[in-house]
Amino acid sequence: MAITIKDIAKKAGVSPSTVSRTINNHYSISEETKAKVRAVMDELGYVYDKSHLQTHTIGVVFPRSMVDVYENPFYLEIVRGISYLCNKEHYTLNLITGADVREIKTSIEIADCEGYIFLYADINEALTHYMVEHEIPYIVIGKPEMQSVTSLSVDTDNVQAGYEAVKYLIGKGHKKIGYIGAEKHAQYSLDRRIGYTQAITEAGYPLRDNYIHTLSSSYTYSPDDILSLLRSENCPTAFVVCDDIYAVIMTRLIDEVGKRVPDDISLISFNNSIFARLANPPLTTVDVNPNQLGMEAVVQIVKHIETPTMFATRTIVPFTIRKRQSVKSV
């Protein structure tokens, strides 16, 4: 007589639906229960038709500017976290790229995934409308537009991170502190600047416009204003820099004017990327845990794929200051 799911359920002490979900590797069944059910299946010699197994896919949507993705290991760390948890939950990944909104939308249509993780928050309105109209679950990594109250998101509290970076420098005795942001006015950079402003104001230090500048990794970018500030007599003794990549550029510019990090100028940056660890000197940096951002994005999107009626959530992943040699007390 052929072994049935009911036979397995009875011997394993679980319900038939639990056996069925174990066969389909459903995320709702614990690994311990799956192992017990599979052991009974092996013991009874149960063979099932794998052609009926459900396959689950999640699409990872990259920013339109692939230059940023290729140059910045922050995105690769996020994808590493996404990949790790998708493998654990037995979801397959589709990578979605495109030079413009039309190409991205076409790629999404072709991929036909159950849900999508956007590695950026400033999604084009037409693309957002398409996702909502077709009831496709998606989550953004970053801070969504204020009007997108129904959007799923996972992010770092960048305002608080900027604030804590300044407080760390103040704790080292610095009073003249500058801020270097991203030239493209990315939301994370703007938020970190808000935190910077709050901490400087709270400490009672003057907020100097000429201490706040933007940088770009573009080969055509000219940092003349920053070089002028670094050469001035009223140069800051420390800078909060919005990204490790820009901090490496700042180190080069500081060297160019005959000064040194941290003997003359201290730096604290963000992301704890390989650039921070390999820089000379190694950078003190705010670790925003991009790997954890990616894993948390998977947790949330899987929940909403399985339960579409769930309320939208905004998850905040904690950050940590990694102390290295680029900050010196004054």
Short mmCIF file of C-alpha atoms in Angstrom, two decimals:
data_model
loop_
_atom_site.label_atom_id
_atom_site.label_comp_id
_atom_site.label_asym_id
_atom_site.label_seq_id
_atom_site.Cartn_x
_atom_site.Cartn_y
_atom_site.Cartn_z
CA MET A 1 0.00 0.00 0.00
CA ALA A 2 1.28 3.44 -0.93
CA ILE A 3 2.35 5.76 1.91
CA THR A 4 0.19 8.88 2.16
CA ILE A 5 0.62 12.31 3.72
CA LYS A 6 -1.84 11.24 6.44
CA ASP A 7 0.40 8.27 7.31
CA ILE A 8 3.40 10.56 7.68
CA ALA A 9 1.40 13.08 9.74
CA LYS A 10 0.21 10.39 12.13
CA LYS A 11 3.67 8.96 12.74
CA ALA A 12 5.31 12.39 13.03
CA GLY A 13 2.59 13.68 15.36
CA VAL A 14 1.71 16.65 13.17
CA SER A 15 -1.19 17.66 10.96
CA PRO A 16 -1.41 16.68 7.27
CA SER A 17 -1.17 20.38 6.36
CA THR A 18 2.15 20.59 8.21
CA VAL A 19 3.45 17.68 6.14
CA SER A 20 2.24 19.37 2.96
CA ARG A 21 3.93 22.63 3.92
CA THR A 22 7.12 20.80 4.78
CA ILE A 23 7.13 19.24 1.31
CA ASN A 24 6.73 22.75 -0.14
CA ASN A 25 9.40 24.06 2.26
CA HIS A 26 7.00 26.71 3.57
CA TYR A 27 8.64 29.41 5.71
CA SER A 28 5.93 29.08 8.42
CA ILE A 29 7.17 25.61 9.45
CA SER A 30 10.16 25.60 11.81
CA GLU A 31 13.39 23.89 10.74
CA GLU A 32 13.03 21.50 13.69
CA THR A 33 9.57 20.37 12.57
CA LYS A 34 10.69 20.08 8.95
CA ALA A 35 13.60 17.86 10.02
CA LYS A 36 11.27 15.61 12.04
CA VAL A 37 8.76 15.26 9.19
CA ARG A 38 11.49 14.59 6.62
CA ALA A 39 13.00 11.90 8.87
CA VAL A 40 9.62 10.12 8.98
CA MET A 41 9.28 10.49 5.18
CA ASP A 42 12.68 8.84 4.73
CA GLU A 43 11.85 6.10 7.25
CA LEU A 44 8.59 5.24 5.48
CA GLY A 45 10.12 5.54 2.03
CA TYR A 46 7.73 8.28 0.95
CA VAL A 47 8.43 9.60 -2.56
CA TYR A 48 6.73 12.76 -3.78
CA ASP A 49 6.43 14.44 -7.16
CA LYS A 50 8.79 17.43 -7.06
CA SER A 51 7.23 18.91 -10.19
CA HIS A 52 4.38 20.18 -8.05
CA LEU A 53 6.61 22.06 -5.62
CA GLN A 54 5.97 25.78 -5.42
CA THR A 55 8.76 28.12 -6.47
CA HIS A 56 9.06 31.56 -4.90
CA THR A 57 10.90 34.50 -6.41
CA ILE A 58 11.87 37.96 -5.20
CA GLY A 59 13.15 40.68 -7.51
CA VAL A 60 15.94 43.03 -6.42
CA VAL A 61 15.65 46.36 -8.25
CA PHE A 62 18.89 48.30 -8.66
CA PRO A 63 19.16 52.11 -8.98
CA ARG A 64 19.14 53.51 -12.50
CA SER A 65 22.74 54.69 -12.08
CA MET A 66 24.67 51.44 -12.12
CA VAL A 67 27.91 53.44 -11.65
CA ASP A 68 26.91 54.05 -8.02
CA VAL A 69 26.16 50.35 -7.54
CA TYR A 70 29.43 49.17 -9.03
CA GLU A 71 31.57 51.69 -7.13
CA ASN A 72 29.90 51.56 -3.73
CA PRO A 73 30.21 48.30 -1.74
CA PHE A 74 27.23 49.44 0.36
CA TYR A 75 24.88 47.98 -2.27
CA LEU A 76 26.84 44.74 -2.50
CA GLU A 77 26.56 44.28 1.27
CA ILE A 78 22.79 44.78 1.07
CA VAL A 79 22.53 42.20 -1.72
CA ARG A 80 24.67 39.79 0.32
CA GLY A 81 22.16 40.05 3.17
CA ILE A 82 19.23 39.61 0.78
CA SER A 83 20.85 36.58 -0.86
CA TYR A 84 21.67 34.94 2.48
CA LEU A 85 18.10 35.10 3.80
CA CYS A 86 16.49 34.24 0.45
CA ASN A 87 18.61 31.10 0.30
CA LYS A 88 17.60 30.25 3.85
CA GLU A 89 13.91 30.78 3.05
CA HIS A 90 14.27 28.98 -0.32
CA TYR A 91 13.36 32.02 -2.41
CA THR A 92 15.15 32.58 -5.71
CA LEU A 93 16.42 36.02 -6.72
CA ASN A 94 15.94 37.95 -9.94
CA LEU A 95 18.11 41.03 -10.48
CA ILE A 96 16.23 43.94 -12.07
CA THR A 97 18.20 46.67 -13.83
CA GLY A 98 17.47 49.37 -16.38
CA ALA A 99 18.79 52.66 -17.70
CA ASP A 100 15.42 54.37 -17.19
CA VAL A 101 11.96 53.81 -15.72
CA ARG A 102 10.64 52.18 -18.91
CA GLU A 103 13.40 49.56 -18.92
CA ILE A 104 12.96 48.83 -15.20
CA LYS A 105 9.19 48.46 -15.63
CA THR A 106 9.71 46.09 -18.56
CA SER A 107 12.17 44.02 -16.55
CA ILE A 108 9.67 43.77 -13.68
CA GLU A 109 6.94 42.62 -16.06
CA ILE A 110 9.21 39.95 -17.55
CA ALA A 111 10.48 38.74 -14.17
CA ASP A 112 6.93 38.40 -12.78
CA CYS A 113 8.19 37.94 -9.19
CA GLU A 114 5.97 37.63 -6.13
CA GLY A 115 7.53 40.69 -4.54
CA TYR A 116 10.30 43.23 -5.09
CA ILE A 117 13.03 44.89 -3.02
CA PHE A 118 14.08 48.31 -4.28
CA LEU A 119 17.63 49.25 -3.27
CA TYR A 120 16.61 52.91 -3.36
CA ALA A 121 13.69 54.96 -2.07
CA ASP A 122 13.15 57.66 -4.70
CA ILE A 123 11.04 55.47 -6.96
CA ASN A 124 9.48 57.14 -9.98
CA GLU A 125 5.79 57.91 -9.47
CA ALA A 126 4.78 56.05 -12.62
CA LEU A 127 6.57 52.93 -11.39
CA THR A 128 4.97 53.21 -7.95
CA HIS A 129 1.56 53.55 -9.59
CA TYR A 130 2.23 50.41 -11.65
CA MET A 131 3.16 48.39 -8.55
CA VAL A 132 0.08 49.55 -6.61
CA GLU A 133 -2.29 49.11 -9.57
CA HIS A 134 -1.18 45.50 -10.06
CA GLU A 135 -1.11 44.83 -6.30
CA ILE A 136 2.55 43.78 -6.39
CA PRO A 137 4.19 43.76 -2.94
CA TYR A 138 7.39 45.80 -2.74
CA ILE A 139 9.69 47.28 -0.13
CA VAL A 140 12.22 50.09 -0.38
CA ILE A 141 15.56 50.31 1.37
CA GLY A 142 15.79 53.92 2.45
CA LYS A 143 13.39 56.67 3.43
CA PRO A 144 10.26 56.69 1.23
CA GLU A 145 8.50 59.86 0.17
CA MET A 146 6.41 61.36 2.96
CA GLN A 147 3.18 60.89 1.04
CA SER A 148 3.88 57.16 0.59
CA VAL A 149 2.29 56.18 3.88
CA THR A 150 1.41 52.75 2.50
CA SER A 151 4.99 51.95 1.48
CA LEU A 152 7.00 49.20 3.12
CA SER A 153 10.51 50.33 4.01
CA VAL A 154 13.61 49.41 5.95
CA ASP A 155 16.11 52.09 6.81
CA THR A 156 18.63 53.55 9.24
CA ASP A 157 17.76 56.55 11.40
CA ASN A 158 20.16 58.77 9.46
CA VAL A 159 19.25 61.91 11.40
CA GLN A 160 20.23 60.22 14.65
CA ALA A 161 23.33 58.72 13.02
CA GLY A 162 24.50 62.18 11.91
CA TYR A 163 23.79 63.53 15.38
CA GLU A 164 25.75 60.75 17.10
CA ALA A 165 28.71 61.21 14.74
CA VAL A 166 29.00 64.87 15.76
CA LYS A 167 28.55 64.02 19.45
CA TYR A 168 31.42 61.55 19.16
CA LEU A 169 33.70 64.27 17.76
CA ILE A 170 32.58 66.74 20.43
CA GLY A 171 33.43 64.11 23.03
CA LYS A 172 36.96 64.12 21.60
CA GLY A 173 37.20 67.87 22.18
CA HIS A 174 36.40 69.13 18.68
CA LYS A 175 34.47 72.40 18.36
CA LYS A 176 35.08 73.31 14.72
CA ILE A 177 33.34 70.51 12.84
CA GLY A 178 32.45 70.46 9.15
CA TYR A 179 30.09 68.31 7.11
CA ILE A 180 30.71 66.72 3.70
CA GLY A 181 27.57 65.49 1.93
CA ALA A 182 26.75 63.82 -1.37
CA GLU A 183 26.65 66.08 -4.43
CA LYS A 184 23.42 64.45 -5.66
CA HIS A 185 21.54 65.53 -2.51
CA ALA A 186 20.59 61.98 -1.64
CA GLN A 187 18.05 61.72 1.18
CA TYR A 188 20.44 59.84 3.47
CA SER A 189 22.98 62.66 3.10
CA LEU A 190 20.37 65.34 3.77
CA ASP A 191 19.16 63.50 6.88
CA ARG A 192 22.70 63.10 8.22
CA ARG A 193 23.22 66.81 7.68
CA ILE A 194 20.06 67.50 9.74
CA GLY A 195 21.51 65.42 12.56
CA TYR A 196 24.81 67.29 12.20
CA THR A 197 23.00 70.62 12.44
CA GLN A 198 21.04 69.53 15.51
CA ALA A 199 24.16 68.40 17.37
CA ILE A 200 26.17 71.54 16.50
CA THR A 201 23.29 73.81 17.56
CA GLU A 202 22.67 71.85 20.76
CA ALA A 203 26.34 72.20 21.71
CA GLY A 204 26.12 75.99 21.30
CA TYR A 205 28.70 76.11 18.51
CA PRO A 206 28.22 78.47 15.55
CA LEU A 207 26.76 76.87 12.44
CA ARG A 208 29.03 78.02 9.61
CA ASP A 209 27.80 77.66 6.04
CA ASN A 210 31.37 77.49 4.73
CA TYR A 211 31.92 74.35 6.85
CA ILE A 212 29.26 72.46 4.85
CA HIS A 213 30.17 71.14 1.39
CA THR A 214 29.33 68.35 -1.03
CA LEU A 215 31.58 65.87 -2.80
CA SER A 216 31.28 63.58 -5.79
CA SER A 217 33.22 60.53 -6.92
CA SER A 218 32.86 61.78 -10.51
CA TYR A 219 36.13 62.21 -12.40
CA THR A 220 34.96 65.64 -13.61
CA TYR A 221 34.25 66.97 -10.11
CA SER A 222 36.38 69.92 -8.97
CA PRO A 223 36.78 70.26 -5.16
CA ASP A 224 38.22 73.81 -5.20
CA ASP A 225 35.91 75.10 -2.45
CA ILE A 226 36.89 72.26 -0.11
CA LEU A 227 40.59 72.77 -0.86
CA SER A 228 40.23 76.48 -0.05
CA LEU A 229 38.60 75.62 3.27
CA LEU A 230 41.32 73.09 4.12
CA ARG A 231 44.01 75.73 3.45
CA SER A 232 42.27 78.44 5.49
CA GLU A 233 43.32 79.46 9.00
CA ASN A 234 39.80 78.74 10.26
CA CYS A 235 39.76 75.19 8.91
CA PRO A 236 37.65 72.68 10.88
CA THR A 237 39.56 70.28 13.12
CA ALA A 238 37.16 67.49 12.14
CA PHE A 239 34.63 66.53 9.47
CA VAL A 240 31.58 64.31 9.41
CA VAL A 241 31.62 62.71 5.93
CA CYS A 242 28.42 61.10 4.63
CA ASP A 243 30.08 58.02 3.04
CA ASP A 244 33.35 56.09 3.38
CA ILE A 245 34.11 56.67 -0.31
CA TYR A 246 33.96 60.43 0.17
CA ALA A 247 36.07 60.13 3.32
CA VAL A 248 38.80 58.46 1.27
CA ILE A 249 38.60 61.39 -1.17
CA MET A 250 38.77 63.81 1.77
CA THR A 251 41.90 62.06 3.03
CA ARG A 252 43.52 62.64 -0.36
CA LEU A 253 42.48 66.32 -0.39
CA ILE A 254 43.82 66.82 3.15
CA ASP A 255 47.13 65.29 2.05
CA GLU A 256 47.13 67.59 -0.97
CA VAL A 257 47.17 70.73 1.21
CA GLY A 258 50.01 69.34 3.35
CA LYS A 259 47.93 68.20 6.31
CA ARG A 260 47.36 64.77 7.79
CA VAL A 261 44.54 62.63 9.17
CA PRO A 262 44.14 62.55 12.17
CA ASP A 263 47.07 64.74 13.33
CA ASP A 264 45.61 67.89 11.75
CA ILE A 265 42.06 66.90 10.83
CA SER A 266 39.89 64.06 12.14
CA LEU A 267 37.34 62.23 10.00
CA ILE A 268 34.28 60.15 10.83
CA SER A 269 32.29 58.63 7.97
CA PHE A 270 29.49 56.12 7.32
CA ASN A 271 28.92 52.51 6.15
CA ASN A 272 31.95 50.62 7.55
CA SER A 273 32.81 49.47 4.04
CA ILE A 274 36.05 47.91 2.89
CA PHE A 275 37.21 51.47 2.05
CA ALA A 276 37.02 52.38 5.75
CA ARG A 277 39.01 49.33 6.80
CA LEU A 278 41.72 49.69 4.14
CA ALA A 279 42.10 53.49 4.30
CA ASN A 280 45.29 55.01 5.71
CA PRO A 281 44.60 55.62 8.51
CA PRO A 282 41.60 53.27 8.93
CA LEU A 283 38.42 55.30 9.24
CA THR A 284 36.22 55.69 12.28
CA THR A 285 32.83 55.06 10.72
CA VAL A 286 29.16 54.68 11.54
CA ASP A 287 28.22 51.12 10.62
CA VAL A 288 24.64 51.25 9.31
CA ASN A 289 24.63 47.46 8.94
CA PRO A 290 23.77 47.15 5.22
CA ASN A 291 23.85 43.37 5.47
CA GLN A 292 21.15 43.54 8.13
CA LEU A 293 19.17 46.04 6.02
CA GLY A 294 19.07 43.45 3.25
CA MET A 295 18.03 40.61 5.53
CA GLU A 296 15.31 42.69 7.20
CA ALA A 297 13.96 43.68 3.78
CA VAL A 298 13.54 39.97 2.94
CA VAL A 299 11.81 39.26 6.26
CA GLN A 300 9.29 42.05 5.68
CA ILE A 301 8.56 41.39 2.00
CA VAL A 302 8.06 37.64 2.63
CA LYS A 303 5.57 38.44 5.40
CA HIS A 304 3.59 40.68 3.05
CA ILE A 305 3.75 38.18 0.19
CA GLU A 306 2.29 35.53 2.46
CA THR A 307 -0.19 37.91 4.16
CA PRO A 308 -1.13 40.70 1.71
CA THR A 309 -3.56 42.28 4.19
CA MET A 310 -0.80 43.17 6.67
CA PHE A 311 -0.35 46.85 7.46
CA ALA A 312 2.65 48.63 5.94
CA THR A 313 5.67 48.81 8.23
CA ARG A 314 8.79 50.94 8.45
CA THR A 315 11.63 49.04 10.06
CA ILE A 316 14.65 50.87 11.49
CA VAL A 317 17.93 48.94 11.71
CA PRO A 318 20.30 50.14 14.47
CA PHE A 319 23.76 51.57 13.74
CA THR A 320 27.09 51.31 15.56
CA ILE A 321 30.14 53.59 15.63
CA ARG A 322 33.27 51.61 14.70
CA LYS A 323 36.21 53.39 16.33
CA ARG A 324 39.50 53.43 14.39
CA GLN A 325 42.49 55.71 13.90
CA SER A 326 41.00 58.60 11.88
CA VAL A 327 39.78 60.54 14.95
CA LYS A 328 42.15 62.20 17.42
CA SER A 329 41.37 64.08 20.63
CA VAL A 330 42.19 67.80 20.74
#
